[in-house]
Amino acid sequence: MTRSFKIGIFDDEERFIASVKTLHEKGFLIYDVFTPYPVHEIFNMLKRKTRLPTAAYFLGLTGAAATLGFLVWACVISWPIVYGGKPFNSFPSFVVITVVITILFVALGSLAVFSSAAKILPGRENTIFDLRSTDDRFVIVVETVAPDGSDAENAGNLMMKNGASEVVVKKIEKVIS
Amino acid sequence: MYKRKLRGPLIEGDKTLGQITREVLNPMEVKPGKWWYIAMGLSLIATLFGVYAMYVTVTKGIGMWGVNNTVAWGWDIINFVWWIGIGHAGTAFSIFLLVLRQRWRTSINRSAEIMTVFAVLCAALFPTIHMGRVWNMFFLFPYPNTRGPLWVNFNSPLIWDFTAVSTYLLISASFWYLGTLPDLATVRDRTASKVKKAVYGFFSMGWTGSSRQWIRFESLAFVLGGITSVLVVSVHSIVSTDFAVGIEPGWHSTIFPPFFVVGAIFSGFAMVMTLMVIVRKIYRFTDYITDNHMDAIARILIFISLIMGTAYATEIFISWYSGSEYEIFTQFRNRITGDYYIQFWGMILCNAIIPQLFWFKKIRRNWIALLLISLCINLGMWFERYIIIVTSLSKDFLPSSWAPYTPTLIDVGVFMFTIGLFISGILLFLRYIPIMAVSELKGVLRIGDKKDD
């Protein structure tokens, strides 16, 4: 299905933020915004949230339990050997490896979560609406759905009024994101 | 909060966003100067010499080194600890400052992280070839085997070390790569060359800079930073247990973990300074890596140098206070005086005394002084590991087994291999990957202007 977008391109961060704000308040369908660096005001405005820290927390718990469990199993149940007269279950010396492997679990696990949530994978080609958005432009992409094109026109006018340097229309067959 | 009025802008010269992109990416788009080819050639020659040394080591055994039955750890472990110390640059610099929200890290963190990756790679090489039979290296992994399964000794500091170093390598490489994603995308979107577009497109993994990606990116950076800041402290602490858990005089001491960690951060910051002084000079990046940045690193170095001086004094005092004759002998007869006194006093001079010159503002603003002092610190830290390893081992409890230690050419060769690897890695980085975190620079361009920063 072909989807059509109205794209506003801004040179200036403040005008861009103001424009997102008015578009959002007027109820336009903001598909997403593209910026060269994170703009925190936008996250609040568009109610962007991430549950990555929660995922990391549970990954950490899993990692710690799994590592400690494995160490106890290997040293006490699977093949107990006395090293230097210490007990088989020598918890203090298991702590070191448990801490390190927990960190590894959290790090690799949250990378995987990030990769699937943010759609980041080697060779992936997500749709880029304007090439300059990774350089110095701030880009607002509004999805337009009205069959008569009235919302496209209104969004375009609004963005121009808010100081967009350019407003373009793009029709995209298949949006990857 | 960053007070711009008080501390000046982080990036000088009133740049625009587009200008930052152009200037920072410029070294990737033009042909490198002659110096690049010369440096690359020299480091490749060093690497080739190293390949020969490694070949001899692997085919004939580690008897080709200067190690003997008494001094079983020589240059290999000295260099291992030295490189791991340098490898704390990226994490200590990038991650501690990220977690502490010190925004001046932005123009330096990328180079610090890449140094970490290469330094840890170099470090990991030494324990591996020290095994003698490198092809049996997989014995270190606790894999289910047909010998029982017989597991590795999880109570051994050497296994902790292996776990810590390999985890550190994986995580610091991921952290570095994550940071480069937006910049690789910038290169992808700017280039006209089809090959470059395909390559950087593949490696930028579909980065678009949408708000959905940015919020997760920042969140992940903080999660990784928070969890890895534990690793900054733990890796070298674990390395120090390789020594502290043993009963050799001069090693068996509770001061070792903090002492090693501080030393690691010291050499890491010194190496960051060495590299940054050169990079900002050659690429004329003084607007980005300003005198204030170098000043800040120098101030951190004085502080750490004072801690190092205190640690050396503490070691000497405690060996006397312990009343143990072996400890007293090692410190007073085999370090301060004795066969290795040059290395000992070299260490004190380079680590505790020379960096005190940074108290003077003139020195902190003079690039030649910064370069020389940072090189001194790196040398001093190498001496420190030499003193710790060689003096303790060469003369311990039984005078009948005392032996002197001298390295051989093969030892030097293996060290050259790692130095060549490190320098050529850095050179490739300077050529093919944005030297500074472009997107982060843009984020701090107007820092302190707005209310919420």
XYZ file of C-alpha atoms in Angstrom:
630
model
C 0.000 0.000 0.000
C 1.352 3.390 -0.942
C 1.523 5.775 1.973
C 1.889 9.482 1.531
C 3.847 11.800 3.755
C 4.256 15.517 4.147
C 7.824 16.268 5.119
C 8.920 19.497 6.755
C 12.635 20.308 6.848
C 13.982 22.764 9.422
C 17.369 24.424 9.847
C 16.765 25.483 13.368
C 16.122 23.403 16.450
C 13.778 25.887 18.166
C 11.500 26.344 15.167
C 11.463 22.618 14.705
C 10.401 22.021 18.304
C 7.704 24.686 18.079
C 6.423 23.145 14.887
C 6.241 19.638 16.343
C 4.350 21.098 19.257
C 1.681 22.815 17.165
C 1.313 19.841 14.828
C 0.890 17.557 17.796
C -1.628 19.830 19.485
C -3.686 20.164 16.312
C -3.877 16.398 16.130
C -1.867 15.686 12.983
C -0.546 12.184 12.568
C 3.191 12.656 13.179
C 4.818 9.566 11.741
C 8.208 10.390 13.286
C 10.827 13.091 13.519
C 14.440 12.748 12.397
C 17.211 14.740 14.019
C 21.024 14.805 13.853
C 21.223 14.501 17.643
C 18.696 13.580 20.347
C 16.251 16.400 21.097
C 14.790 15.712 24.501
C 11.807 18.050 24.284
C 10.456 15.907 21.455
C 10.580 12.708 23.490
C 8.207 14.190 26.068
C 5.971 15.794 23.460
C 5.487 12.680 21.372
C 5.389 10.531 24.524
C 8.262 8.351 23.382
C 9.088 5.796 26.022
C 11.518 2.958 26.311
C 11.430 -0.050 28.573
C 15.074 -0.875 27.936
C 16.251 -0.244 31.525
C 13.574 -2.636 32.813
C 14.695 -5.270 30.336
C 18.300 -4.710 31.436
C 17.316 -5.153 35.082
C 15.672 -8.512 34.450
C 18.532 -9.603 32.209
C 20.851 -8.845 35.105
C 18.792 -10.904 37.529
C 18.701 -13.808 35.081
C 22.432 -13.553 34.439
C 23.332 -13.482 38.114
C 21.088 -16.430 38.974
C 22.232 -18.482 35.982
C 25.944 -17.881 36.595
C 25.849 -18.525 40.312
C 23.690 -21.582 39.711
C 26.119 -22.934 37.134
C 29.157 -22.360 39.372
C 27.554 -24.118 42.323
C 26.398 -26.977 40.110
C 29.829 -27.370 38.456
C 31.870 -27.183 41.663
C 29.550 -29.007 44.082
C 27.449 -31.444 42.074
C 29.024 -32.147 38.693
C 32.691 -32.631 39.627
C 33.654 -31.607 43.165
C 37.383 -31.055 43.652
C 39.130 -29.719 46.731
C 41.308 -26.704 45.898
C 43.621 -25.630 48.712
C 41.415 -27.118 51.414
C 38.518 -24.792 50.636
C 34.911 -25.989 50.724
C 33.346 -27.053 47.407
C 30.762 -24.305 47.654
C 33.151 -21.378 48.096
C 30.722 -18.540 47.568
C 33.159 -15.615 48.060
C 35.300 -16.708 45.142
C 32.224 -17.316 42.959
C 31.195 -13.688 43.408
C 33.874 -12.422 41.037
C 32.816 -14.465 38.014
C 29.134 -13.936 38.837
C 29.535 -10.157 38.775
C 31.460 -10.178 35.515
C 29.149 -12.563 33.677
C 26.105 -10.660 34.951
C 27.519 -7.535 33.356
C 28.103 -9.467 30.139
C 24.500 -10.714 30.204
C 23.134 -7.217 30.707
C 25.338 -5.707 28.018
C 24.762 -8.280 25.278
C 21.110 -8.730 26.216
C 20.315 -5.037 26.103
C 22.142 -4.759 22.789
C 19.837 -7.448 21.452
C 16.776 -5.702 22.892
C 17.950 -2.419 21.378
C 18.528 -4.089 18.031
C 14.994 -5.434 17.863
C 13.255 -2.384 19.349
C 15.107 0.248 17.345
C 15.270 -1.919 14.182
C 19.045 -1.890 14.033
C 20.679 -4.828 12.279
C 23.693 -5.149 9.963
C 22.676 -4.338 6.422
C 19.191 -3.148 7.353
C 17.896 -0.344 5.161
C 15.284 1.621 7.035
C 13.484 4.281 5.035
C 15.304 7.595 5.073
C 12.947 10.493 4.411
C 15.602 13.135 3.955
C 19.310 12.450 3.642
C 20.241 15.676 5.407
C 18.619 14.608 8.683
C 21.840 12.899 9.766
C 23.801 16.030 8.951
C 22.272 19.354 9.984
C 18.519 19.311 9.314
C 15.582 18.539 11.553
C 12.881 16.643 9.740
C 9.216 16.195 10.633
C 7.331 13.492 8.789
C 3.546 13.780 8.907
C 1.517 10.905 7.525
C -1.403 12.151 5.483
C -4.516 10.025 5.206
C -7.342 12.295 4.020
C -8.331 11.293 0.467
C -8.851 14.897 -0.623
C -5.376 15.893 0.625
C -6.694 18.540 3.000
C -4.553 17.439 5.946
C -1.449 17.427 3.774
C -2.102 21.002 2.797
C -2.853 22.109 6.337
C 0.246 20.403 7.755
C 2.366 21.940 5.032
C 1.050 25.414 5.693
C 1.539 25.013 9.413
C 5.136 23.938 9.011
C 5.878 26.760 6.599
C 4.387 29.203 9.065
C 6.594 27.778 11.791
C 9.702 28.429 9.759
C 10.379 25.270 7.766
C 12.952 25.816 5.063
C 11.262 23.334 2.749
C 8.125 21.245 2.670
C 7.898 18.270 0.344
C 5.474 15.457 -0.366
C 6.678 11.877 -0.630
C 4.741 8.807 -1.625
C 6.413 5.627 -0.515
C 5.419 2.146 -1.631
C 6.865 0.246 1.282
C 8.060 1.963 4.421
C 10.706 0.037 6.316
C 11.122 0.954 9.941
C 24.705 21.658 34.743
C 27.278 23.307 32.519
C 27.818 27.018 33.131
C 28.804 28.376 29.767
C 29.414 31.905 30.984
C 31.842 30.636 33.561
C 33.592 27.906 31.625
C 33.339 28.997 28.012
C 31.827 27.054 25.117
C 32.768 23.397 24.691
C 33.348 23.933 20.991
C 35.065 27.117 19.955
C 34.687 29.113 16.756
C 30.890 29.588 16.522
C 30.283 26.567 14.326
C 27.106 25.547 12.588
C 25.865 21.962 12.602
C 26.809 21.400 8.978
C 30.243 22.821 9.584
C 30.868 20.290 12.373
C 29.948 17.445 10.045
C 32.216 18.733 7.274
C 35.202 19.484 9.467
C 35.175 16.298 11.499
C 34.557 14.045 8.518
C 37.142 15.853 6.408
C 40.051 13.490 7.281
C 37.991 10.612 5.872
C 37.281 12.366 2.621
C 40.708 13.669 1.638
C 43.857 11.658 1.101
C 45.918 11.370 4.264
C 49.196 13.253 4.454
C 52.646 11.736 4.043
C 52.958 11.307 7.787
C 50.141 8.758 7.698
C 51.913 6.498 5.210
C 55.222 6.833 7.049
C 53.632 6.001 10.398
C 51.721 3.105 8.853
C 54.897 1.788 7.217
C 56.865 1.961 10.455
C 54.165 0.255 12.458
C 53.841 -2.468 9.835
C 57.615 -3.067 10.020
C 57.299 -3.346 13.806
C 54.415 -5.766 13.345
C 56.401 -7.872 10.876
C 59.307 -8.134 13.297
C 56.711 -9.113 15.875
C 55.271 -11.793 13.627
C 58.736 -13.348 13.436
C 59.057 -13.219 17.228
C 55.645 -14.804 17.639
C 56.532 -17.519 15.142
C 59.675 -18.346 17.095
C 57.724 -18.294 20.373
C 55.035 -20.637 19.128
C 57.272 -23.083 17.262
C 60.161 -23.258 19.750
C 58.388 -22.407 23.001
C 58.618 -19.680 25.588
C 62.148 -20.767 26.465
C 63.106 -18.279 23.768
C 62.112 -15.506 26.161
C 64.142 -14.235 29.087
C 61.941 -16.018 31.615
C 63.387 -18.772 33.781
C 62.211 -21.073 36.561
C 62.487 -18.327 39.158
C 61.273 -15.355 37.187
C 58.497 -17.189 35.363
C 56.664 -13.993 34.517
C 58.669 -11.484 32.547
C 57.958 -8.986 29.798
C 54.859 -10.860 28.715
C 52.939 -10.266 31.934
C 54.473 -6.800 32.361
C 53.174 -5.874 28.932
C 49.849 -7.560 29.559
C 49.230 -5.470 32.663
C 50.569 -2.366 30.931
C 48.244 -2.723 27.947
C 45.233 -3.529 30.096
C 46.024 -0.375 32.040
C 46.022 1.665 28.848
C 42.851 -0.141 27.928
C 41.152 1.625 30.817
C 41.351 4.860 28.878
C 38.180 4.387 26.934
C 36.049 3.152 29.710
C 37.406 5.391 32.432
C 37.303 8.415 30.210
C 34.211 7.762 28.201
C 32.035 5.897 30.658
C 32.877 7.521 33.980
C 32.457 10.927 32.402
C 29.222 9.826 30.704
C 27.764 8.570 33.957
C 28.914 11.737 35.739
C 27.387 13.758 32.859
C 30.607 15.595 32.046
C 29.775 16.811 28.569
C 33.347 17.819 27.676
C 34.024 14.166 27.013
C 32.291 14.390 23.621
C 35.246 15.382 21.490
C 37.591 12.805 22.994
C 35.500 9.792 23.939
C 35.561 8.166 20.495
C 39.362 8.034 20.308
C 39.562 6.898 23.915
C 37.173 4.039 23.201
C 39.010 2.867 20.111
C 42.265 2.938 22.082
C 40.631 0.689 24.618
C 39.592 -1.835 22.027
C 43.064 -2.096 20.492
C 44.893 -1.972 23.823
C 42.783 -4.782 25.256
C 43.346 -6.825 22.086
C 47.103 -6.355 22.518
C 46.827 -7.228 26.189
C 44.857 -10.407 25.563
C 47.613 -11.635 23.266
C 50.203 -11.949 26.054
C 48.555 -14.422 28.432
C 47.501 -16.390 25.362
C 51.011 -16.902 24.024
C 52.375 -17.255 27.528
C 50.501 -20.548 27.682
C 53.170 -21.927 25.361
C 50.744 -24.223 23.586
C 48.384 -21.637 22.162
C 46.366 -24.242 20.334
C 45.128 -25.498 23.706
C 43.741 -22.103 24.609
C 40.172 -23.341 24.468
C 40.855 -25.250 27.704
C 40.146 -21.942 29.432
C 36.487 -22.073 28.449
C 34.258 -24.027 30.794
C 32.775 -26.192 28.065
C 31.123 -29.586 28.602
C 33.906 -32.035 27.797
C 34.496 -35.758 27.772
C 36.965 -35.652 30.654
C 34.294 -35.828 33.312
C 33.159 -33.133 32.463
C 36.118 -31.600 34.223
C 35.562 -27.878 34.741
C 38.160 -25.152 34.981
C 39.132 -23.987 38.477
C 36.600 -21.262 39.146
C 38.448 -20.325 42.331
C 41.567 -19.308 40.439
C 42.330 -15.631 39.823
C 43.681 -16.600 36.413
C 40.228 -17.794 35.357
C 38.672 -14.655 36.822
C 41.169 -12.712 34.798
C 40.329 -14.542 31.596
C 36.605 -13.946 32.195
C 37.086 -10.297 33.070
C 39.361 -9.442 30.159
C 37.272 -11.179 27.510
C 34.087 -9.590 28.866
C 35.812 -6.227 28.899
C 36.915 -6.610 25.295
C 33.427 -7.587 24.119
C 31.672 -4.818 25.991
C 34.099 -2.013 25.206
C 33.968 -2.962 21.525
C 30.156 -2.927 21.590
C 30.053 0.378 23.415
C 32.399 1.936 20.910
C 30.438 0.552 17.977
C 27.127 1.722 19.363
C 28.513 5.242 19.608
C 29.700 5.229 16.008
C 26.332 4.128 14.548
C 24.874 7.648 14.025
C 28.167 8.871 12.586
C 28.475 5.976 10.165
C 24.966 6.887 9.022
C 26.116 10.462 8.496
C 28.946 9.239 6.284
C 26.497 6.987 4.404
C 24.123 9.868 3.721
C 26.790 12.329 2.648
C 28.924 10.277 0.328
C 28.486 10.190 -3.430
C 30.558 7.047 -3.923
C 28.479 3.906 -4.402
C 31.004 1.609 -2.736
C 31.257 3.804 0.329
C 27.487 4.076 0.504
C 27.103 0.310 0.446
C 29.831 -0.313 3.018
C 28.833 2.398 5.472
C 25.186 1.577 4.817
C 25.791 -2.005 5.875
C 27.690 -1.041 9.003
C 25.345 1.770 10.034
C 22.694 -0.934 10.372
C 19.739 1.121 9.248
C 20.264 4.111 11.494
C 17.882 6.932 10.577
C 17.990 9.224 13.597
C 14.273 8.937 14.283
C 13.031 9.836 17.739
C 12.235 6.159 18.340
C 15.858 5.234 17.699
C 17.370 8.157 19.581
C 15.504 7.548 22.821
C 16.533 3.899 22.844
C 20.063 4.796 21.834
C 20.466 7.171 24.761
C 18.851 4.755 27.130
C 21.138 1.934 25.992
C 24.200 4.169 26.280
C 23.311 4.870 29.899
C 22.534 1.233 30.683
C 25.825 0.110 29.137
C 27.683 2.999 30.755
C 26.218 2.335 34.172
C 26.902 -1.369 34.094
C 30.345 -1.010 32.532
C 31.520 1.545 35.059
C 31.599 -1.433 37.422
C 33.858 -3.145 34.933
C 36.328 -0.232 34.917
C 36.977 -0.911 38.562
C 36.634 -4.666 38.476
C 38.917 -5.591 35.562
C 42.121 -4.253 36.995
C 41.139 -5.333 40.501
C 40.855 -8.847 39.146
C 44.189 -8.508 37.327
C 45.710 -7.435 40.641
C 44.395 -10.578 42.346
C 46.657 -12.552 40.010
C 49.407 -11.107 42.193
C 47.741 -10.349 45.513
C 46.380 -13.871 45.987
C 49.927 -15.266 45.658
C 52.206 -15.254 48.688
C 55.257 -13.617 47.078
C 56.672 -10.758 49.149
C 55.660 -7.474 47.565
C 52.538 -9.017 46.037
C 50.591 -10.355 49.007
C 48.931 -7.111 49.908
C 45.399 -5.738 50.210
C 46.406 -2.405 48.671
C 46.740 -4.064 45.279
C 43.220 -3.785 43.806
C 42.747 -0.017 44.349
C 46.418 0.603 43.568
C 46.122 -1.231 40.238
C 42.858 0.456 39.291
C 44.254 3.921 39.946
C 47.406 3.041 38.033
C 45.339 1.794 35.116
C 43.295 4.967 34.941
C 46.531 6.945 35.221
C 48.142 5.266 32.231
C 44.863 5.324 30.317
C 44.444 9.054 30.712
C 48.110 9.594 29.864
C 47.710 7.643 26.627
C 44.550 9.615 25.786
C 46.572 12.762 26.256
C 49.424 11.505 24.045
C 47.036 10.652 21.236
C 44.937 13.808 21.562
C 47.929 16.138 21.533
C 49.053 14.556 18.274
C 45.601 14.376 16.669
C 44.626 17.963 17.429
C 47.968 19.159 16.108
C 47.940 17.166 12.882
C 44.270 17.630 12.002
C 44.090 21.167 13.425
C 41.160 20.214 15.666
C 41.958 22.838 18.282
C 38.407 24.225 18.091
C 37.005 20.880 19.145
C 39.707 19.584 21.447
C 40.391 22.922 23.056
C 43.128 23.943 25.456
C 40.491 23.599 28.170
C 40.087 19.920 27.362
C 43.811 19.266 27.659
C 43.846 21.324 30.816
C 41.105 19.191 32.329
C 42.947 15.950 31.515
C 46.144 17.391 32.998
C 44.329 18.279 36.214
C 42.968 14.753 36.502
C 46.492 13.435 35.940
C 47.953 15.514 38.801
C 45.299 14.204 41.126
C 45.908 10.597 40.137
C 49.648 11.135 40.333
C 49.261 12.207 43.944
C 47.315 9.034 44.676
C 50.069 6.996 43.017
C 52.727 8.705 45.133
C 50.723 7.980 48.258
C 50.312 4.355 47.213
C 54.070 3.913 46.713
C 54.741 5.473 50.112
C 52.090 3.267 51.699
C 53.612 0.127 50.208
C 57.031 1.009 51.595
C 55.653 1.977 54.999
C 53.496 -1.132 55.340
C 56.350 -3.449 54.399
C 58.378 -1.978 57.249
C 55.402 -1.873 59.613
C 54.497 -5.519 58.896
C 57.796 -6.601 60.448
C 58.019 -9.401 57.886
C 61.671 -9.733 56.949
C 60.802 -10.908 53.432
C 58.607 -7.894 52.787
C 61.292 -5.590 54.201
C 63.949 -7.258 52.072
C 61.882 -6.924 48.880
C 61.041 -3.286 49.403
C 64.313 -1.989 50.836
C 66.974 -4.273 49.388
C 65.485 -5.290 46.074
C 63.481 -2.258 44.999
C 64.723 0.972 46.557
C 68.284 -0.331 46.400
C 69.632 -3.417 44.685
C 69.720 -4.673 41.105
C 66.580 -2.931 39.964
C 66.925 0.463 41.616
C 67.007 2.286 38.264
C 63.553 1.003 37.344
C 62.267 1.776 40.846
C 63.450 5.372 40.890
C 62.407 5.760 37.259
C 58.921 4.754 38.318
C 58.849 7.227 41.222
C 60.208 10.007 39.045
C 57.877 9.417 36.084
C 54.688 8.695 38.003
C 54.846 10.701 41.180
C 57.218 13.605 40.550
C 57.224 14.719 36.901
C 53.398 14.939 36.589
C 53.478 17.503 39.401
C 54.652 19.957 36.744
C 50.988 20.097 35.707
C 50.395 22.411 38.662
C 51.699 25.176 36.397
C 49.217 26.616 33.944
C 51.967 27.339 31.419
C 52.833 23.648 31.291
C 49.195 22.609 30.963
C 48.858 24.854 27.917
C 52.088 23.807 26.201
C 51.549 20.922 23.821
C 55.160 19.755 23.772
C 55.226 19.589 27.569
C 51.920 17.706 27.583
C 53.224 15.212 25.041
C 56.511 14.626 26.871
C 54.950 14.297 30.308
C 52.262 11.932 29.077
C 54.944 9.746 27.470
C 56.871 9.852 30.759
C 53.818 8.581 32.605
C 53.426 5.700 30.181
C 57.070 4.796 30.660
C 56.712 5.122 34.431
C 53.720 2.823 34.477
C 55.687 0.256 32.515
C 58.484 0.490 35.092
C 55.926 0.002 37.831
C 54.807 -3.322 36.414
C 58.443 -4.304 35.874
C 59.219 -3.561 39.510
C 56.195 -5.442 40.796
C 56.770 -8.552 38.721
C 60.526 -8.917 38.405
C 61.730 -7.826 41.843
C 59.281 -9.982 43.756
C 59.989 -13.079 41.703
C 63.756 -12.818 41.286
C 64.576 -12.883 45.000
C 61.970 -14.451 47.262
C 62.158 -16.848 50.197
C 64.928 -19.233 49.124
C 68.273 -17.610 48.229
C 69.276 -20.834 46.439
C 66.622 -20.217 43.823
C 67.355 -16.537 43.263
C 67.903 -15.650 39.641
C 68.388 -12.491 37.650
C 66.150 -11.530 34.738
C 67.066 -10.087 31.360
C 64.712 -10.022 28.383
C 65.745 -11.395 24.991
C 65.266 -10.039 21.506
C 62.193 -12.250 21.111
C 60.594 -10.556 24.141
C 61.211 -7.221 22.489
C 59.785 -8.567 19.243
C 56.502 -9.665 20.812
C 56.170 -6.250 22.426
C 56.880 -4.613 19.057
C 54.099 -6.707 17.559
C 51.560 -5.239 19.953
C 52.857 -1.697 19.521
C 52.669 -2.066 15.745
C 49.174 -3.516 15.995
C 48.032 -0.695 18.260
C 49.441 2.110 16.132
C 48.279 0.692 12.814
C 44.839 0.138 14.322
C 44.670 3.750 15.467
C 45.842 4.922 12.037
C 43.135 2.928 10.275
C 40.609 4.369 12.693
C 41.728 7.922 11.935
C 41.296 7.229 8.241
C 38.016 5.304 8.034
C 35.883 6.169 11.065
C 34.823 9.642 12.257
C 37.482 10.669 14.769
C 35.030 12.426 17.045
C 31.466 11.603 17.915
C 29.852 13.984 15.401
C 26.305 13.591 16.672
C 27.359 14.159 20.274
C 29.362 17.243 19.309
C 26.241 18.655 17.710
C 24.327 17.946 20.880
C 26.730 19.996 23.017
C 27.215 22.792 20.503
C 24.886 25.151 22.265
C 25.121 23.659 25.705
C 24.488 26.138 28.480
C 22.435 28.341 26.163
C 19.163 26.716 27.016
C 17.582 26.642 30.443
C 17.482 22.909 31.001
C 21.129 22.026 30.368
